[in-house]
Tab-separated table of C-alpha atoms and ligand atoms in Angstrom:
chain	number	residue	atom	x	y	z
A	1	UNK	CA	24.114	28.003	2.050
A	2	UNK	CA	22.622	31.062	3.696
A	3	UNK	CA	18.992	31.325	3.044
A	4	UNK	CA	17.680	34.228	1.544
A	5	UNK	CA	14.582	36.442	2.745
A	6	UNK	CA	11.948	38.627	1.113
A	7	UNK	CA	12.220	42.311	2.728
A	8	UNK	CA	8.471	41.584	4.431
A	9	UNK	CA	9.330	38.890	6.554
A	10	UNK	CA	11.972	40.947	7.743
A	11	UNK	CA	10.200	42.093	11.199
A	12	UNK	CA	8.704	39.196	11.989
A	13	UNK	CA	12.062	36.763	11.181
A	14	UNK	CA	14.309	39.261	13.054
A	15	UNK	CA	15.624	36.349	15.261
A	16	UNK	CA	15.570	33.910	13.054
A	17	UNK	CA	17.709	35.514	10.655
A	18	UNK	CA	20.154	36.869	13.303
A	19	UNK	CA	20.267	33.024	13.855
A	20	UNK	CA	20.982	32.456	10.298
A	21	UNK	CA	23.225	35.479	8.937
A	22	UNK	CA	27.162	35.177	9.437
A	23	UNK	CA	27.350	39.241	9.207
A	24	UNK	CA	25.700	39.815	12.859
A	25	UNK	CA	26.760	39.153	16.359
A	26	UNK	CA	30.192	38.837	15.820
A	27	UNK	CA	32.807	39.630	18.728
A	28	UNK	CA	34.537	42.568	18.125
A	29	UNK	CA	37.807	43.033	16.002
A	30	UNK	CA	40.911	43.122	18.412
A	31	UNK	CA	44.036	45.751	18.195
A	32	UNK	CA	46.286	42.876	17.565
A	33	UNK	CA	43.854	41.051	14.637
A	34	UNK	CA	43.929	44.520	12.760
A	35	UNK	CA	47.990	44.978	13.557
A	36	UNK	CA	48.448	41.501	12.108
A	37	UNK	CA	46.417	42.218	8.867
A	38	UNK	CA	48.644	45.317	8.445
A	39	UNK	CA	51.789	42.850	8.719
A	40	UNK	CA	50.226	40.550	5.946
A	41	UNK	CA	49.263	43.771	3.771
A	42	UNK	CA	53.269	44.900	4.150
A	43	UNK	CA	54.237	41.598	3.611
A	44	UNK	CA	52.028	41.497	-0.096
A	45	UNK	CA	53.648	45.207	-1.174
A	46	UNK	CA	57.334	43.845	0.093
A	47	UNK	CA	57.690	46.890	2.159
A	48	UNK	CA	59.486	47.477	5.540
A	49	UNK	CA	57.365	50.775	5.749
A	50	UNK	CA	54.293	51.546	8.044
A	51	UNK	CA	51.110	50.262	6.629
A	52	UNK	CA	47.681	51.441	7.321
A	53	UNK	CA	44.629	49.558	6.920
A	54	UNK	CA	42.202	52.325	5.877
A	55	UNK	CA	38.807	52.439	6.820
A	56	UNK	CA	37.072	53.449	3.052
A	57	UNK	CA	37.178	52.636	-0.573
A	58	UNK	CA	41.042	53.522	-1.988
A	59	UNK	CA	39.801	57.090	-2.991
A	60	UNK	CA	40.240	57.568	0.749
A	61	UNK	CA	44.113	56.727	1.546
A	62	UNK	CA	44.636	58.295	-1.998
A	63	UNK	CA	43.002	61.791	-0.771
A	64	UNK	CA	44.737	61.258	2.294
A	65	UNK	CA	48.548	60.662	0.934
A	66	UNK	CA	48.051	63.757	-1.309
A	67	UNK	CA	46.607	66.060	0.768
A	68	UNK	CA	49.039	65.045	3.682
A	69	UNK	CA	51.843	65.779	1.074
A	70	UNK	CA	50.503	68.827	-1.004
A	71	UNK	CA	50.373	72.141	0.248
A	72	UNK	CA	51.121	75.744	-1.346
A	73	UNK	CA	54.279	76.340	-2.524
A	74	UNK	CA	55.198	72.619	-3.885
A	75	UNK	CA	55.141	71.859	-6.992
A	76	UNK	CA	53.479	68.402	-8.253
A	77	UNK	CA	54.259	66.181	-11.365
A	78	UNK	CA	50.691	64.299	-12.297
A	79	UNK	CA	50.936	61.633	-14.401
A	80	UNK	CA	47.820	61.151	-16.104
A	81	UNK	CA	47.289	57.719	-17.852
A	82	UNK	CA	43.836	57.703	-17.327
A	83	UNK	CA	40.557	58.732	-15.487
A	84	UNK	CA	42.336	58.622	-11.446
A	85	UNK	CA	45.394	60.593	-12.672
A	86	UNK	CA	42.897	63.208	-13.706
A	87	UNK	CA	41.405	62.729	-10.050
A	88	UNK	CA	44.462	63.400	-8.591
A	89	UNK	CA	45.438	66.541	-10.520
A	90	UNK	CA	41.878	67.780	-9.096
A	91	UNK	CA	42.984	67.453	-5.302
A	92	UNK	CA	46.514	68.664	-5.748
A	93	UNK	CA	45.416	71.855	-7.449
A	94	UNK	CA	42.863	72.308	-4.133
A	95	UNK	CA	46.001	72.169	-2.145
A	96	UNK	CA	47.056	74.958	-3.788
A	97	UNK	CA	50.279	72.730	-5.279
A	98	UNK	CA	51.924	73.725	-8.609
A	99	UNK	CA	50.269	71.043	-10.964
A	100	UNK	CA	52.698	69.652	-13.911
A	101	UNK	CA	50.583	67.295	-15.929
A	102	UNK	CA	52.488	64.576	-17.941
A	103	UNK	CA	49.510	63.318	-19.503
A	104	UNK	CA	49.806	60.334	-22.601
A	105	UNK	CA	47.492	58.865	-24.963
A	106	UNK	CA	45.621	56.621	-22.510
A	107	UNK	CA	45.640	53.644	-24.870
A	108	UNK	CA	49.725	53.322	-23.843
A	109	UNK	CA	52.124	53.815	-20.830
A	110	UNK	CA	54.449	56.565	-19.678
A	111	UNK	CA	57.723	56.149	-20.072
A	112	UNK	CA	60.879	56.679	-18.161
A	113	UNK	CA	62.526	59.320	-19.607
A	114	UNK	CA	59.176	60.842	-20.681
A	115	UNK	CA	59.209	61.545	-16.470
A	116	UNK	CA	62.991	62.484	-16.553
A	117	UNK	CA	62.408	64.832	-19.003
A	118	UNK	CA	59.165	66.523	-17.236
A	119	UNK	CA	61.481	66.668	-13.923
A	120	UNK	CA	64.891	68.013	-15.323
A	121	UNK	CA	62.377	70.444	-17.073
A	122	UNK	CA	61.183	71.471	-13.562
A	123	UNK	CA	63.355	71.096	-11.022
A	124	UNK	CA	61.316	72.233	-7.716
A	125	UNK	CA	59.182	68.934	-8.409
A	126	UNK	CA	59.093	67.119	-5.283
A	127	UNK	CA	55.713	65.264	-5.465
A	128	UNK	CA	54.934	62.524	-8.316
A	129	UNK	CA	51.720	61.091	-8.389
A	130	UNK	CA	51.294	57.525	-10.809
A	131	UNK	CA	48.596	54.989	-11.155
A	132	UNK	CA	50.215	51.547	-11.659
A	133	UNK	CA	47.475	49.754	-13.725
A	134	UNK	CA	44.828	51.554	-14.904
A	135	UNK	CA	41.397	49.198	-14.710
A	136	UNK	CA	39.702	51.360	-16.670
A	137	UNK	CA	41.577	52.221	-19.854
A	138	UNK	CA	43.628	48.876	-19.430
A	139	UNK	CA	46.961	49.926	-19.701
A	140	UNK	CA	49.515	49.747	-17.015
A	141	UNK	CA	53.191	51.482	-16.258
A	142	UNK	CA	56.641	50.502	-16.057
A	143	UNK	CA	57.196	51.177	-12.303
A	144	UNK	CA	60.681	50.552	-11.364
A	145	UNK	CA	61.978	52.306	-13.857
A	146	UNK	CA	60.065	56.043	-13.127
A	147	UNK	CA	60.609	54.883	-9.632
A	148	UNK	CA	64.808	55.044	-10.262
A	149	UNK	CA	63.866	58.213	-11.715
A	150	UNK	CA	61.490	59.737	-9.359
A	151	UNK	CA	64.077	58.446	-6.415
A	152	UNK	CA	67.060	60.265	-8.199
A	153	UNK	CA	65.422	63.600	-8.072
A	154	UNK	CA	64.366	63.175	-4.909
A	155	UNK	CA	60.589	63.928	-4.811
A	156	UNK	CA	58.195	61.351	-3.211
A	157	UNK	CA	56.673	58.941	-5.491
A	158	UNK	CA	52.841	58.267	-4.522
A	159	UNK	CA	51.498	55.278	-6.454
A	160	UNK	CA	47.976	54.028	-7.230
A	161	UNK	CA	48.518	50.236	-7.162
A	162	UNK	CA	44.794	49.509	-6.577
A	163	UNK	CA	44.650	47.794	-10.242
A	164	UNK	CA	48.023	46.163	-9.973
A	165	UNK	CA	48.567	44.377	-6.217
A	166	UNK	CA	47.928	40.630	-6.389
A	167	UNK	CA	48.152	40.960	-10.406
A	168	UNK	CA	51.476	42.048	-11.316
A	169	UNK	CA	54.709	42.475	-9.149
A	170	UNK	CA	54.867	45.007	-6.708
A	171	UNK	CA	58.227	45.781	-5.020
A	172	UNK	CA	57.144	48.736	-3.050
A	173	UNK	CA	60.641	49.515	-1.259
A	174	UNK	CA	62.618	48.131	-4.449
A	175	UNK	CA	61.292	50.576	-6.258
A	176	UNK	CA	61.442	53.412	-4.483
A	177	UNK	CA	57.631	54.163	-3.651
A	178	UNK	CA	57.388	56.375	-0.793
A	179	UNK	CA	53.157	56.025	-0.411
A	180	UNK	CA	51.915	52.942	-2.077
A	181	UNK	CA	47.697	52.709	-1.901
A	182	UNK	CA	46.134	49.393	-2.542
A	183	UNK	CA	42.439	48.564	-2.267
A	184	UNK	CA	41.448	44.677	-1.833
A	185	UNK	CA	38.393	44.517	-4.956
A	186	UNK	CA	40.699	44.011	-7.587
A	187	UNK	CA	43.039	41.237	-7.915
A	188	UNK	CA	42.872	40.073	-4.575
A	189	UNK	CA	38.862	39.069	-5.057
A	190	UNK	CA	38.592	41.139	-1.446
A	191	UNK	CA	36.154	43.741	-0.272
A	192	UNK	CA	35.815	47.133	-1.636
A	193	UNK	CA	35.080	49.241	1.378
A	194	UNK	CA	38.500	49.101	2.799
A	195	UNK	CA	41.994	49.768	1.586
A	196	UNK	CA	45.579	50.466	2.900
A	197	UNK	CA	48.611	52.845	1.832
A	198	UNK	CA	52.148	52.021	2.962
A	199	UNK	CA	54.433	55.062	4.219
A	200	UNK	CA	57.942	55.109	3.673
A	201	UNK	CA	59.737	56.838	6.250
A	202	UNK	CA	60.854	60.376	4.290
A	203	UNK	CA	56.777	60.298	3.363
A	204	UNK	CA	56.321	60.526	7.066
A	205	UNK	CA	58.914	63.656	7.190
A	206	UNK	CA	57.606	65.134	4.550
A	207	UNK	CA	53.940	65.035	6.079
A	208	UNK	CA	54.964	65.836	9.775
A	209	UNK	CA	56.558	68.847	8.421
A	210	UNK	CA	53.181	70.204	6.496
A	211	UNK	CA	51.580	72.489	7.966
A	212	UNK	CA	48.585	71.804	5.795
A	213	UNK	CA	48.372	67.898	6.157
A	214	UNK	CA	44.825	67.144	7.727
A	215	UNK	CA	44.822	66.644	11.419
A	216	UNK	CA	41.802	65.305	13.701
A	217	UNK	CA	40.115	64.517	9.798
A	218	UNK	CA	38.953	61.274	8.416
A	219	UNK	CA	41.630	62.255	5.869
A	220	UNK	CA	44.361	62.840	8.549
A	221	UNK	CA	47.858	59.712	8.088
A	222	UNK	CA	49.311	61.671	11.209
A	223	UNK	CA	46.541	60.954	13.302
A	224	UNK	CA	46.984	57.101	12.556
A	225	UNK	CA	50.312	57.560	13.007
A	226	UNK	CA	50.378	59.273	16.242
A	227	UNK	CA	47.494	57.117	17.990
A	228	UNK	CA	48.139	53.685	16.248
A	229	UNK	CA	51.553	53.247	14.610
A	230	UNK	CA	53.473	55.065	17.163
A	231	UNK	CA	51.740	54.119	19.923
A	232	UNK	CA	52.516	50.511	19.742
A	233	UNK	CA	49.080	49.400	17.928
A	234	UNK	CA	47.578	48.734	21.290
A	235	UNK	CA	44.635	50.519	21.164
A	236	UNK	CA	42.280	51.064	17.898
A	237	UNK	CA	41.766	54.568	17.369
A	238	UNK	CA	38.323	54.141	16.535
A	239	UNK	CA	35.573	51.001	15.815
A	240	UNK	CA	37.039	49.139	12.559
A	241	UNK	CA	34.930	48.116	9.216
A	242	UNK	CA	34.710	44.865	11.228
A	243	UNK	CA	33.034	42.933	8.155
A	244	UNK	CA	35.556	44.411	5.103
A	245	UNK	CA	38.480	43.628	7.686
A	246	UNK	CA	37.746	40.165	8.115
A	247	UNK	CA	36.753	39.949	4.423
A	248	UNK	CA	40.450	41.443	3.813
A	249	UNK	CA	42.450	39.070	5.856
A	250	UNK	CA	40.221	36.497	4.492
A	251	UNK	CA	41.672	36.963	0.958
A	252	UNK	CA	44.968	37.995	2.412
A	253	UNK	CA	45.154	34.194	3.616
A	254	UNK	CA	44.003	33.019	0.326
A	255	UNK	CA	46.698	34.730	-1.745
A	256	UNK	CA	49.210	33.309	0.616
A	257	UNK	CA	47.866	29.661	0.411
A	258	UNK	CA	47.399	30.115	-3.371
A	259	UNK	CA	51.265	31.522	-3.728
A	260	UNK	CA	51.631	35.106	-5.193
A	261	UNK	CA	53.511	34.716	-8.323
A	262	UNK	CA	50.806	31.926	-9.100
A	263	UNK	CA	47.642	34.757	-8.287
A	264	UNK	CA	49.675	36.446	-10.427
A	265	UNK	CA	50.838	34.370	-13.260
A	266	UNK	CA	46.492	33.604	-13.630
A	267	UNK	CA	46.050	37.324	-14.114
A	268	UNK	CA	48.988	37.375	-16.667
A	269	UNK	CA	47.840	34.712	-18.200
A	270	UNK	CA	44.005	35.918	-18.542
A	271	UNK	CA	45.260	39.348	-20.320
A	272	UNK	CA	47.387	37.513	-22.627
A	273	UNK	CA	44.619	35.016	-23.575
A	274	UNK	CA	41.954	37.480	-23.938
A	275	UNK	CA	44.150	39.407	-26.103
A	276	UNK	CA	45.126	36.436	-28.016
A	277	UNK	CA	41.530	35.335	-28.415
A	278	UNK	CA	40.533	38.719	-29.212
A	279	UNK	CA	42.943	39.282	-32.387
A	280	UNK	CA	41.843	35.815	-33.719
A	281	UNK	CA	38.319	37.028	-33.809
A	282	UNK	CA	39.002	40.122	-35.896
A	283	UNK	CA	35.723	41.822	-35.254
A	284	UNK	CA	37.347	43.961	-32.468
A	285	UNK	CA	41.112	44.727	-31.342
A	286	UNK	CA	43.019	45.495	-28.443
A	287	UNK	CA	42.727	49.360	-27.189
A	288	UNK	CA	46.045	49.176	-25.747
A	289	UNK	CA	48.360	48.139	-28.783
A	290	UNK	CA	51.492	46.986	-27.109
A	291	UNK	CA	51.475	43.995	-25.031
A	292	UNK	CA	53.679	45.697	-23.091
A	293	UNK	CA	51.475	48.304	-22.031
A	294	UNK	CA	48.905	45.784	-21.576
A	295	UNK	CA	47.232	45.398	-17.853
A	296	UNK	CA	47.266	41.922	-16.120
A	297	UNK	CA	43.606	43.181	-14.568
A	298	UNK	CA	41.648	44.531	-17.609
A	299	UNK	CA	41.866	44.019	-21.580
A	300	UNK	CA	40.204	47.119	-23.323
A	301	UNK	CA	38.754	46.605	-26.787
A	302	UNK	CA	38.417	49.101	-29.137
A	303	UNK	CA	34.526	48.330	-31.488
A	304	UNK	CA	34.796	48.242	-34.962
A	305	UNK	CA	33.647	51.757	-36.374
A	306	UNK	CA	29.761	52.261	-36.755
A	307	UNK	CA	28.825	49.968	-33.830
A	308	UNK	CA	28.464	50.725	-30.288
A	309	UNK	CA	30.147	49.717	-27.309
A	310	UNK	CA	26.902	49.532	-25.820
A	311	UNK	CA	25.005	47.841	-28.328
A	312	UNK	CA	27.634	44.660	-27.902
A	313	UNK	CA	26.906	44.907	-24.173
A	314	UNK	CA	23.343	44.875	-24.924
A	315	UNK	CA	23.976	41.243	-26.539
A	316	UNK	CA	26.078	39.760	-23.884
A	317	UNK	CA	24.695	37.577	-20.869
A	318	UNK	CA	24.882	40.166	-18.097
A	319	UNK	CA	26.856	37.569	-16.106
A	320	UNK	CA	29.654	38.476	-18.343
A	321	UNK	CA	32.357	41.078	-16.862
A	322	UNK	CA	32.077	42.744	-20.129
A	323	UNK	CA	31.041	46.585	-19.846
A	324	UNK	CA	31.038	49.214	-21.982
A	325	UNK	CA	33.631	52.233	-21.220
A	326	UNK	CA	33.551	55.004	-19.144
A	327	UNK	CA	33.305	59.077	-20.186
A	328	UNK	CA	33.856	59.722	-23.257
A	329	UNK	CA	35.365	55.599	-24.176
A	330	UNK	CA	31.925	54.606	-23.705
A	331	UNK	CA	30.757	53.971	-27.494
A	332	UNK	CA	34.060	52.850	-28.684
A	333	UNK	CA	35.374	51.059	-25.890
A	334	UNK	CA	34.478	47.647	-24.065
A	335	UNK	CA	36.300	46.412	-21.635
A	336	UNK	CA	36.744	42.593	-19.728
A	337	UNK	CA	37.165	42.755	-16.479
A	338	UNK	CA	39.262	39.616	-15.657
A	339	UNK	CA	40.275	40.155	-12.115
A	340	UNK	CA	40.110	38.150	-9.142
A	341	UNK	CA	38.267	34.738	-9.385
A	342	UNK	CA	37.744	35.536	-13.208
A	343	UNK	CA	40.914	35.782	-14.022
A	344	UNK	CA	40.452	32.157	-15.026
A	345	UNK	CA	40.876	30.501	-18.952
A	346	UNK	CA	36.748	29.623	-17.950
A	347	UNK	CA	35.798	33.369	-17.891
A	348	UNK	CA	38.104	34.437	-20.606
A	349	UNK	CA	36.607	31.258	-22.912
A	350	UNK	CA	33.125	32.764	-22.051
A	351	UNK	CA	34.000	36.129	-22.682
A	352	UNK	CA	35.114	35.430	-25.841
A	353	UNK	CA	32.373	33.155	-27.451
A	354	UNK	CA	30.037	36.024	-25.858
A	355	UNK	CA	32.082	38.336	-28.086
A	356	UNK	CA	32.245	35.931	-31.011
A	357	UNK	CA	28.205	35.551	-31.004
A	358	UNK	CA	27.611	39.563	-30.678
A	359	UNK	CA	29.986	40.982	-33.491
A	360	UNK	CA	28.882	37.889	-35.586
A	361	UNK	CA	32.644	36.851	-35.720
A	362	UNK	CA	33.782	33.067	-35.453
A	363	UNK	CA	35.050	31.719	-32.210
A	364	UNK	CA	36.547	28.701	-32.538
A	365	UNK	CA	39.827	30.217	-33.686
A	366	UNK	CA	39.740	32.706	-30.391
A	367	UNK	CA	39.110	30.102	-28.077
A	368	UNK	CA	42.112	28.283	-29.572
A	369	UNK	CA	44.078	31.117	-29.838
A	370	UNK	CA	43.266	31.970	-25.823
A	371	UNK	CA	44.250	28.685	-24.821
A	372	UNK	CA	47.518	28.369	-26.124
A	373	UNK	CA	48.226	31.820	-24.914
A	374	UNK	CA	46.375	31.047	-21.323
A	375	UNK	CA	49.170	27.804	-21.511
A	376	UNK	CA	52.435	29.429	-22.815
A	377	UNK	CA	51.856	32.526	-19.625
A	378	UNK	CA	50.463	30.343	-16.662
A	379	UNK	CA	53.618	28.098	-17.026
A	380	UNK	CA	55.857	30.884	-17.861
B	401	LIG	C1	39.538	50.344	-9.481
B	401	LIG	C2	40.504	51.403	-9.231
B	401	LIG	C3	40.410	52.214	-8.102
B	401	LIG	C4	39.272	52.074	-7.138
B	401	LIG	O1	38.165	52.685	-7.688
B	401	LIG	P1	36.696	52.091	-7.763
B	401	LIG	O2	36.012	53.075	-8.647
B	401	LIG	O3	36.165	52.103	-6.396
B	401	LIG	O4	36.750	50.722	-8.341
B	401	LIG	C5	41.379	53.164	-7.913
B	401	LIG	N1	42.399	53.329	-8.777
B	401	LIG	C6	42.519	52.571	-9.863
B	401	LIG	C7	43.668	52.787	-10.795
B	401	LIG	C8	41.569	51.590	-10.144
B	401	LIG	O5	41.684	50.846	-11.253
């Protein structure tokens, strides 16, 4: 195990913990060991399209597919099932695009033909913007079938998957997605600070041909695909996030020697347990109320009236992934993050006994309930 130092040995250890720390020293990242991790990050979204590996959080390829799309004189449909749909609306409007919003109770999904209807009502549409699952309200949308949609009136379809890859399926070219942005914190149990966006090929005509899509930026898809995609990813445009890369083909390999559909069967089985545990307690019920609409990476619970999301948070061990909601959820909302490594019938168990002891409910009927439902999804 790596030891750990107090700050004021620091300058006098400086060798000694070089010695010591995996994080220093290390040889640098080569073209083709980047190139390769975009092949496994294609491979994950089952897409033929370029991929970049982005060097930021997911708010960066996210900026950077709508801002390389938007511009004056087109006209956006936003679909806002939660907090980053209202994010996006924000940068599309400072493109100067026409902003639709579609925007639905955020304790349920969009529909289909809620989407066909918003595009037959406006016809010059020719930019969608979707979040798949939405971590933070828990809710998550049916995918194929806006993509059918979207594909039949021909806009582009941009899609916030960062709450969905590795926990629910994720046909990027089956479903028509023309700029699909994932971030490795979520599902995959990978690092935060970098993230990747797949670009179908009438994305890349759509960008090339704006004159207001960011060039020499931060921001800028053309650059990456002028100096690294279409020049043969020789030569790295610039130093990589050496650490988060590693850290992403790290849990890139994982997820391949663990199987997808079984990463993904453990986060369908967590939501389905936690729900199922959380109806047997009866002290507190599921935000979202169709299982349907029901996230594989987050269950939201809605507190009974009169107590406060933050007061149960207050009772929990803080080593729970229980927190209270964000904005204006956060006194009647709580929400279990069980994501990554604990998206396991452990965590869920804890979660619930947590919940059991703060809302003075019984938990032995949860904790059955959760396991038969943990059992009936892992195996289905
Ligand atoms: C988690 C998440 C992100 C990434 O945002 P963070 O605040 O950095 O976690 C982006 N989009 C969605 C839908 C998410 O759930």
């Amino acid at each position: 195990m790596r030891q750990t130092r107090s700050r004021t040995d620091r300058p006098l250890q400086r060798e000694a913990i070089n010695d010591v720390s995996p994080f220093l020293d290390l040889p640098p990242l080569s073209a083709a060991e980047f190139a390769a991790i975009e092949d496994q990050v294609a491979a994950l979204l089952h897409t033929e399209a370029d991929v970049i590996v982005t060097q930021g959080e997911a708010l960066l390829p996210l900026e950077a597919a709508i801002r390389g799309a938007a511009h004056p004189g087109s006209t956006a449909l936003n679909i806002v099932t939660g907090p980053y749909g209202q994010t996006f609306g924000n940068w599309l409007r400072s493109c100067g695009a026409t902003v639709v919003d579609l925007a639905v109770p955020f304790d349920s999904a969009v529909s289909a033909e809620q989407v066909a209807e918003a595009l037959r009502a406006d016809p010059g549409i020719d930019f969608v913007s979707l979040v798949h699952a939405e971590a933070a309200t828990g809710n998550t949308n049916p995918v194929a079938e806006i993509g059918a949609v979207v594909r039949e009136h021909g806009a582009l379809l941009m899609l916030d998957a960062v709450a969905s890859v590795a926990a629910e399926p994720l046909l990027t070219d089956e479903w028509g997605i023309d700029l699909c942005v994932i971030g490795g914190q979520k599902a995959m149990g990978g690092p935060a600070g970098v993230s990747a966006v797949s670009v179908s090929e009438r994305a890349w005509e759509r960008i090339t041909a704006n004159p207001a899509a960011p060039r020499r930026s931060y921001l800028s898809l053309l650059d990456w695909k002028e100096r690294w995609t279409d020049a043969g990813r020789a030569v790295l445009p610039h130093a990589p996030a050496q650490l988060e890369m590693l850290a992403l083909g790290a849990c890139l390999d994982r997820i391949a020697a663990d199987g997808l559909p079984a990463v993904i069967a453990r986060h369908r089985a967590a939501a389905a347990a936690t729900r199922a545990g959380v109806r047997a307690l009866g002290s507190l019920s599921p935000f979202v109320t169709e299982d349907a609409h029901a996230a594989p990476v987050a269950t939201t619970l809605r507190t009974p009236d009169g107590l406060h999301a933050g007061e149960i948070a207050a009772r929990l061990d803080p080593a729970l992934p229980v927190q209270p909601g964000g904005g204006a959820l956060a006194a009647s909302m709580l929400r279990v993050n069980h994501y990554g490594a604990a998206a396991s019938l452990d965590t869920v168990r804890a979660c619930l006994a947590g919940l059991a002891a703060a809302t003075d409910a019984d938990a032995e009927p949860a904790l059955a309930a959760a396991g038969a439902a943990w059992k009936a999804n892992v195996e289905a």
